[in-house]
PDB file of C-alpha atoms in Angstrom:
ATOM      1  CA  UNK A   1     -31.070 -15.439 -34.659  1.00 36.00           C
ATOM      2  CA  UNK A   2     -30.176 -11.993 -33.343  1.00 39.00           C
ATOM      3  CA  UNK A   3     -26.909 -11.330 -32.533  1.00 57.00           C
ATOM      4  CA  UNK A   4     -25.998 -10.868 -28.911  1.00 71.00           C
ATOM      5  CA  UNK A   5     -24.192  -7.473 -27.034  1.00 82.00           C
ATOM      6  CA  UNK A   6     -21.189  -8.810 -25.684  1.00 89.00           C
ATOM      7  CA  UNK A   7     -20.610  -8.789 -21.815  1.00 94.00           C
ATOM      8  CA  UNK A   8     -17.630  -7.472 -20.753  1.00 96.00           C
ATOM      9  CA  UNK A   9     -17.317  -8.461 -16.974  1.00 97.00           C
ATOM     10  CA  UNK A  10     -14.887  -6.134 -14.909  1.00 97.00           C
ATOM     11  CA  UNK A  11     -13.349  -7.507 -11.746  1.00 97.00           C
ATOM     12  CA  UNK A  12     -11.908  -5.427  -8.859  1.00 96.00           C
ATOM     13  CA  UNK A  13      -8.308  -5.766  -9.751  1.00 94.00           C
ATOM     14  CA  UNK A  14      -8.668  -3.959 -13.045  1.00 96.00           C
ATOM     15  CA  UNK A  15     -11.352  -1.500 -11.956  1.00 97.00           C
ATOM     16  CA  UNK A  16      -9.334  -0.413  -8.489  1.00 96.00           C
ATOM     17  CA  UNK A  17      -6.339   0.387 -11.200  1.00 96.00           C
ATOM     18  CA  UNK A  18      -8.150   2.280 -13.538  1.00 97.00           C
ATOM     19  CA  UNK A  19      -9.802   4.269 -11.052  1.00 96.00           C
ATOM     20  CA  UNK A  20      -6.693   5.252  -8.773  1.00 95.00           C
ATOM     21  CA  UNK A  21      -5.485   6.764 -12.368  1.00 96.00           C
ATOM     22  CA  UNK A  22      -8.913   8.427 -12.995  1.00 96.00           C
ATOM     23  CA  UNK A  23      -9.381   6.418 -15.902  1.00 96.00           C
ATOM     24  CA  UNK A  24     -12.346   3.922 -15.285  1.00 96.00           C
ATOM     25  CA  UNK A  25     -14.232   5.952 -17.757  1.00 95.00           C
ATOM     26  CA  UNK A  26     -12.374   3.965 -20.511  1.00 97.00           C
ATOM     27  CA  UNK A  27     -14.113   0.842 -19.969  1.00 96.00           C
ATOM     28  CA  UNK A  28     -17.115   2.797 -21.311  1.00 94.00           C
ATOM     29  CA  UNK A  29     -15.672   2.686 -24.891  1.00 92.00           C
ATOM     30  CA  UNK A  30     -15.611  -1.117 -24.331  1.00 92.00           C
ATOM     31  CA  UNK A  31     -18.207  -2.565 -26.979  1.00 90.00           C
ATOM     32  CA  UNK A  32     -20.471  -4.451 -24.857  1.00 91.00           C
ATOM     33  CA  UNK A  33     -22.749  -4.341 -21.753  1.00 94.00           C
ATOM     34  CA  UNK A  34     -20.300  -3.379 -18.454  1.00 96.00           C
ATOM     35  CA  UNK A  35     -21.345  -5.630 -15.948  1.00 96.00           C
ATOM     36  CA  UNK A  36     -19.904  -6.019 -12.615  1.00 96.00           C
ATOM     37  CA  UNK A  37     -21.389  -8.724 -10.192  1.00 95.00           C
ATOM     38  CA  UNK A  38     -22.326  -7.453  -6.802  1.00 93.00           C
ATOM     39  CA  UNK A  39     -19.949  -9.253  -5.311  1.00 93.00           C
ATOM     40  CA  UNK A  40     -16.668  -8.020  -6.889  1.00 95.00           C
ATOM     41  CA  UNK A  41     -18.510  -4.757  -6.128  1.00 95.00           C
ATOM     42  CA  UNK A  42     -18.313  -5.856  -2.502  1.00 94.00           C
ATOM     43  CA  UNK A  43     -14.768  -6.150  -2.540  1.00 94.00           C
ATOM     44  CA  UNK A  44     -14.385  -2.539  -3.575  1.00 95.00           C
ATOM     45  CA  UNK A  45     -14.384  -1.227  -0.306  1.00 93.00           C
ATOM     46  CA  UNK A  46     -11.571   2.303   0.153  1.00 91.00           C
ATOM     47  CA  UNK A  47     -10.176   4.416  -2.354  1.00 91.00           C
ATOM     48  CA  UNK A  48     -11.071   6.163  -5.072  1.00 93.00           C
ATOM     49  CA  UNK A  49     -12.870   3.014  -6.885  1.00 95.00           C
ATOM     50  CA  UNK A  50     -15.743   3.381  -4.276  1.00 95.00           C
ATOM     51  CA  UNK A  51     -16.746   6.736  -5.866  1.00 94.00           C
ATOM     52  CA  UNK A  52     -16.049   5.477  -9.190  1.00 96.00           C
ATOM     53  CA  UNK A  53     -18.086   2.731  -8.730  1.00 95.00           C
ATOM     54  CA  UNK A  54     -20.704   4.755  -7.400  1.00 94.00           C
ATOM     55  CA  UNK A  55     -20.546   7.423 -10.724  1.00 94.00           C
ATOM     56  CA  UNK A  56     -20.878   4.892 -13.216  1.00 94.00           C
ATOM     57  CA  UNK A  57     -23.993   3.205 -11.707  1.00 91.00           C
ATOM     58  CA  UNK A  58     -25.483   6.584 -11.250  1.00 93.00           C
ATOM     59  CA  UNK A  59     -24.593   7.356 -15.300  1.00 93.00           C
ATOM     60  CA  UNK A  60     -26.026   4.008 -15.945  1.00 92.00           C
ATOM     61  CA  UNK A  61     -22.955   2.363 -18.187  1.00 94.00           C
ATOM     62  CA  UNK A  62     -22.354  -0.428 -15.273  1.00 94.00           C
ATOM     63  CA  UNK A  63     -24.725  -2.999 -14.629  1.00 92.00           C
ATOM     64  CA  UNK A  64     -24.247  -5.021 -11.081  1.00 91.00           C
ATOM     65  CA  UNK A  65     -26.223  -8.308 -10.944  1.00 88.00           C
ATOM     66  CA  UNK A  66     -26.642  -9.618  -7.832  1.00 80.00           C
ATOM     67  CA  UNK A  67     -26.478 -13.334  -8.942  1.00 76.00           C
ATOM     68  CA  UNK A  68     -25.883 -16.260 -10.936  1.00 78.00           C
ATOM     69  CA  UNK A  69     -26.781 -19.612 -11.681  1.00 83.00           C
ATOM     70  CA  UNK A  70     -25.613 -22.270  -8.812  1.00 86.00           C
ATOM     71  CA  UNK A  71     -24.664 -24.489 -11.202  1.00 90.00           C
ATOM     72  CA  UNK A  72     -22.081 -22.157 -12.874  1.00 92.00           C
ATOM     73  CA  UNK A  73     -20.769 -20.865  -9.314  1.00 91.00           C
ATOM     74  CA  UNK A  74     -20.096 -24.141  -8.501  1.00 90.00           C
ATOM     75  CA  UNK A  75     -18.090 -24.904 -11.983  1.00 93.00           C
ATOM     76  CA  UNK A  76     -16.629 -21.743 -10.980  1.00 93.00           C
ATOM     77  CA  UNK A  77     -15.526 -22.556  -7.398  1.00 92.00           C
ATOM     78  CA  UNK A  78     -14.315 -25.802  -8.682  1.00 93.00           C
ATOM     79  CA  UNK A  79     -12.338 -24.361 -11.391  1.00 94.00           C
ATOM     80  CA  UNK A  80     -10.438 -21.829  -9.248  1.00 93.00           C
ATOM     81  CA  UNK A  81     -10.444 -24.684  -6.651  1.00 90.00           C
ATOM     82  CA  UNK A  82     -12.510 -22.737  -3.948  1.00 85.00           C
ATOM     83  CA  UNK A  83     -14.095 -24.260  -1.148  1.00 80.00           C
ATOM     84  CA  UNK A  84     -16.215 -20.876  -0.150  1.00 71.00           C
ATOM     85  CA  UNK A  85     -18.720 -21.776   2.588  1.00 70.00           C
ATOM     86  CA  UNK A  86     -22.248 -22.300   1.271  1.00 67.00           C
ATOM     87  CA  UNK A  87     -24.028 -18.989   0.662  1.00 71.00           C
ATOM     88  CA  UNK A  88     -20.847 -17.184   0.345  1.00 81.00           C
ATOM     89  CA  UNK A  89     -19.718 -15.833  -2.772  1.00 86.00           C
ATOM     90  CA  UNK A  90     -16.357 -13.933  -3.601  1.00 91.00           C
ATOM     91  CA  UNK A  91     -15.931 -12.025  -6.586  1.00 93.00           C
ATOM     92  CA  UNK A  92     -13.572 -13.857  -8.942  1.00 94.00           C
ATOM     93  CA  UNK A  93     -16.221 -17.139  -8.653  1.00 94.00           C
ATOM     94  CA  UNK A  94     -18.851 -14.464  -9.291  1.00 93.00           C
ATOM     95  CA  UNK A  95     -17.457 -13.409 -12.224  1.00 95.00           C
ATOM     96  CA  UNK A  96     -15.867 -16.557 -13.573  1.00 95.00           C
ATOM     97  CA  UNK A  97     -19.343 -17.580 -13.075  1.00 94.00           C
ATOM     98  CA  UNK A  98     -20.927 -14.974 -15.304  1.00 94.00           C
ATOM     99  CA  UNK A  99     -18.506 -15.758 -17.756  1.00 95.00           C
ATOM    100  CA  UNK A 100     -19.293 -18.867 -17.970  1.00 94.00           C
ATOM    101  CA  UNK A 101     -23.165 -18.608 -18.169  1.00 91.00           C
ATOM    102  CA  UNK A 102     -22.612 -16.008 -21.116  1.00 86.00           C
ATOM    103  CA  UNK A 103     -21.547 -17.227 -24.521  1.00 81.00           C
ATOM    104  CA  UNK A 104     -20.277 -13.895 -25.107  1.00 89.00           C
ATOM    105  CA  UNK A 105     -18.147 -12.336 -22.675  1.00 93.00           C
ATOM    106  CA  UNK A 106     -14.920 -11.299 -21.907  1.00 95.00           C
ATOM    107  CA  UNK A 107     -13.545 -10.882 -18.807  1.00 97.00           C
ATOM    108  CA  UNK A 108     -11.115  -7.629 -17.736  1.00 97.00           C
ATOM    109  CA  UNK A 109      -9.133  -8.411 -14.402  1.00 96.00           C
ATOM    110  CA  UNK A 110      -5.484  -8.505 -13.431  1.00 94.00           C
ATOM    111  CA  UNK A 111      -5.650 -10.814 -11.125  1.00 93.00           C
ATOM    112  CA  UNK A 112      -3.363 -13.527 -12.176  1.00 93.00           C
ATOM    113  CA  UNK A 113      -5.159 -16.766 -10.873  1.00 94.00           C
ATOM    114  CA  UNK A 114      -8.443 -15.930 -12.360  1.00 95.00           C
ATOM    115  CA  UNK A 115      -6.661 -14.819 -16.138  1.00 95.00           C
ATOM    116  CA  UNK A 116      -4.876 -18.286 -15.608  1.00 96.00           C
ATOM    117  CA  UNK A 117      -8.077 -20.002 -15.373  1.00 96.00           C
ATOM    118  CA  UNK A 118     -10.034 -18.029 -18.045  1.00 96.00           C
ATOM    119  CA  UNK A 119      -7.237 -18.715 -20.136  1.00 96.00           C
ATOM    120  CA  UNK A 120      -7.765 -22.457 -19.523  1.00 95.00           C
ATOM    121  CA  UNK A 121     -10.968 -22.527 -19.909  1.00 95.00           C
ATOM    122  CA  UNK A 122     -11.251 -20.353 -23.348  1.00 94.00           C
ATOM    123  CA  UNK A 123     -12.776 -17.344 -21.850  1.00 95.00           C
ATOM    124  CA  UNK A 124     -11.513 -14.215 -23.197  1.00 95.00           C
ATOM    125  CA  UNK A 125      -9.598 -11.983 -21.191  1.00 96.00           C
ATOM    126  CA  UNK A 126      -8.183  -8.384 -20.953  1.00 95.00           C
ATOM    127  CA  UNK A 127      -6.637  -6.178 -18.172  1.00 95.00           C
ATOM    128  CA  UNK A 128      -6.301  -2.821 -17.158  1.00 96.00           C
ATOM    129  CA  UNK A 129      -3.294  -2.500 -19.943  1.00 96.00           C
ATOM    130  CA  UNK A 130      -5.779  -3.740 -22.242  1.00 95.00           C
ATOM    131  CA  UNK A 131      -7.926  -1.563 -21.650  1.00 97.00           C
ATOM    132  CA  UNK A 132      -5.618   1.693 -21.819  1.00 96.00           C
ATOM    133  CA  UNK A 133      -4.560  -0.098 -25.612  1.00 96.00           C
ATOM    134  CA  UNK A 134      -7.978  -0.346 -26.537  1.00 96.00           C
ATOM    135  CA  UNK A 135      -8.521   3.418 -25.902  1.00 96.00           C
ATOM    136  CA  UNK A 136      -5.751   4.401 -28.146  1.00 96.00           C
ATOM    137  CA  UNK A 137      -7.161   1.907 -31.124  1.00 95.00           C
ATOM    138  CA  UNK A 138     -10.365   3.803 -31.068  1.00 94.00           C
ATOM    139  CA  UNK A 139      -9.043   7.146 -30.367  1.00 94.00           C
ATOM    140  CA  UNK A 140      -9.782   7.971 -26.767  1.00 95.00           C
ATOM    141  CA  UNK A 141      -6.426   8.776 -25.855  1.00 95.00           C
ATOM    142  CA  UNK A 142      -3.235   9.627 -27.751  1.00 95.00           C
ATOM    143  CA  UNK A 143      -0.043   7.375 -27.365  1.00 96.00           C
ATOM    144  CA  UNK A 144       1.188  10.024 -24.729  1.00 96.00           C
ATOM    145  CA  UNK A 145      -1.668   9.819 -22.596  1.00 96.00           C
ATOM    146  CA  UNK A 146      -1.948   5.942 -22.663  1.00 96.00           C
ATOM    147  CA  UNK A 147       2.063   5.792 -21.831  1.00 96.00           C
ATOM    148  CA  UNK A 148       1.174   8.419 -18.712  1.00 96.00           C
ATOM    149  CA  UNK A 149      -1.385   6.165 -17.589  1.00 96.00           C
ATOM    150  CA  UNK A 150       0.638   3.145 -17.848  1.00 94.00           C
ATOM    151  CA  UNK A 151       3.386   5.027 -15.593  1.00 93.00           C
ATOM    152  CA  UNK A 152       0.281   6.186 -13.412  1.00 95.00           C
ATOM    153  CA  UNK A 153      -0.418   2.274 -12.707  1.00 94.00           C
ATOM    154  CA  UNK A 154       2.634   1.617 -12.130  1.00 89.00           C
ATOM    155  CA  UNK A 155       3.056   4.225  -9.275  1.00 90.00           C
ATOM    156  CA  UNK A 156      -0.418   3.312  -7.614  1.00 90.00           C
ATOM    157  CA  UNK A 157       0.928  -0.333  -7.106  1.00 84.00           C
ATOM    158  CA  UNK A 158       0.141  -2.152 -10.506  1.00 81.00           C
ATOM    159  CA  UNK A 159       3.990  -3.325 -10.139  1.00 81.00           C
ATOM    160  CA  UNK A 160       4.718  -3.401 -14.029  1.00 84.00           C
ATOM    161  CA  UNK A 161       7.874  -5.159 -14.922  1.00 87.00           C
ATOM    162  CA  UNK A 162      10.222  -3.206 -17.694  1.00 88.00           C
ATOM    163  CA  UNK A 163       9.681  -5.891 -19.407  1.00 93.00           C
ATOM    164  CA  UNK A 164       5.997  -5.799 -19.600  1.00 90.00           C
ATOM    165  CA  UNK A 165       5.727  -1.969 -19.882  1.00 89.00           C
ATOM    166  CA  UNK A 166       7.899  -2.053 -22.906  1.00 93.00           C
ATOM    167  CA  UNK A 167       5.569  -4.517 -24.418  1.00 94.00           C
ATOM    168  CA  UNK A 168       2.601  -2.183 -23.691  1.00 93.00           C
ATOM    169  CA  UNK A 169       4.335   0.700 -25.049  1.00 94.00           C
ATOM    170  CA  UNK A 170       4.786  -1.474 -28.412  1.00 95.00           C
ATOM    171  CA  UNK A 171       1.301  -2.131 -28.462  1.00 94.00           C
ATOM    172  CA  UNK A 172       0.617   1.497 -27.837  1.00 95.00           C
ATOM    173  CA  UNK A 173       2.818   2.515 -30.998  1.00 94.00           C
ATOM    174  CA  UNK A 174       1.323  -0.228 -32.773  1.00 94.00           C
ATOM    175  CA  UNK A 175      -2.367   0.924 -31.850  1.00 92.00           C
ATOM    176  CA  UNK A 176      -1.912   4.518 -32.633  1.00 91.00           C
ATOM    177  CA  UNK A 177      -0.173   3.514 -36.130  1.00 91.00           C
ATOM    178  CA  UNK A 178      -3.097   0.843 -36.846  1.00 88.00           C
ATOM    179  CA  UNK A 179      -5.499   4.268 -36.038  1.00 83.00           C
ATOM    180  CA  UNK A 180      -3.913   6.723 -38.454  1.00 83.00           C
ATOM    181  CA  UNK A 181      -4.231   4.153 -41.605  1.00 72.00           C
TER     182      UNK A 181
END
């Protein structure tokens, strides 16, 4: 049996944040197929993320499937407590449906309700901060660049609490130390 490539499902919340600080390309360093369901793409309607999505598609590193199995969509709606109109598919429902459909997936989102639901269902999650920390682990960013990215995230509206900022800085330092070993 062959090993399947992990699927990295990117939500609008994390992509918008990374694009706003001009770091969406950090997603390319994550091991796996980078996927943004079309319903998520449809939520990105303004700002730097619009151009970043277009460039990502043109360069071929971001895949955008149109749909998923209706059975998984219904389960995702139920788990998220959504009663969308028939035929209507919101980004978070599409993302969770794709995650439920794939055995090897991780959801990259900063959306708290989606993160909570994924956690309850055992779906691995990360966020824009996790993408930055992973970039330090890979050596794509040095700690100072990563910390600057955190400050930039806060400046573009991510509203990082002092506690979260300190924790993220500590994880960045630990990632850098691990890399040096």
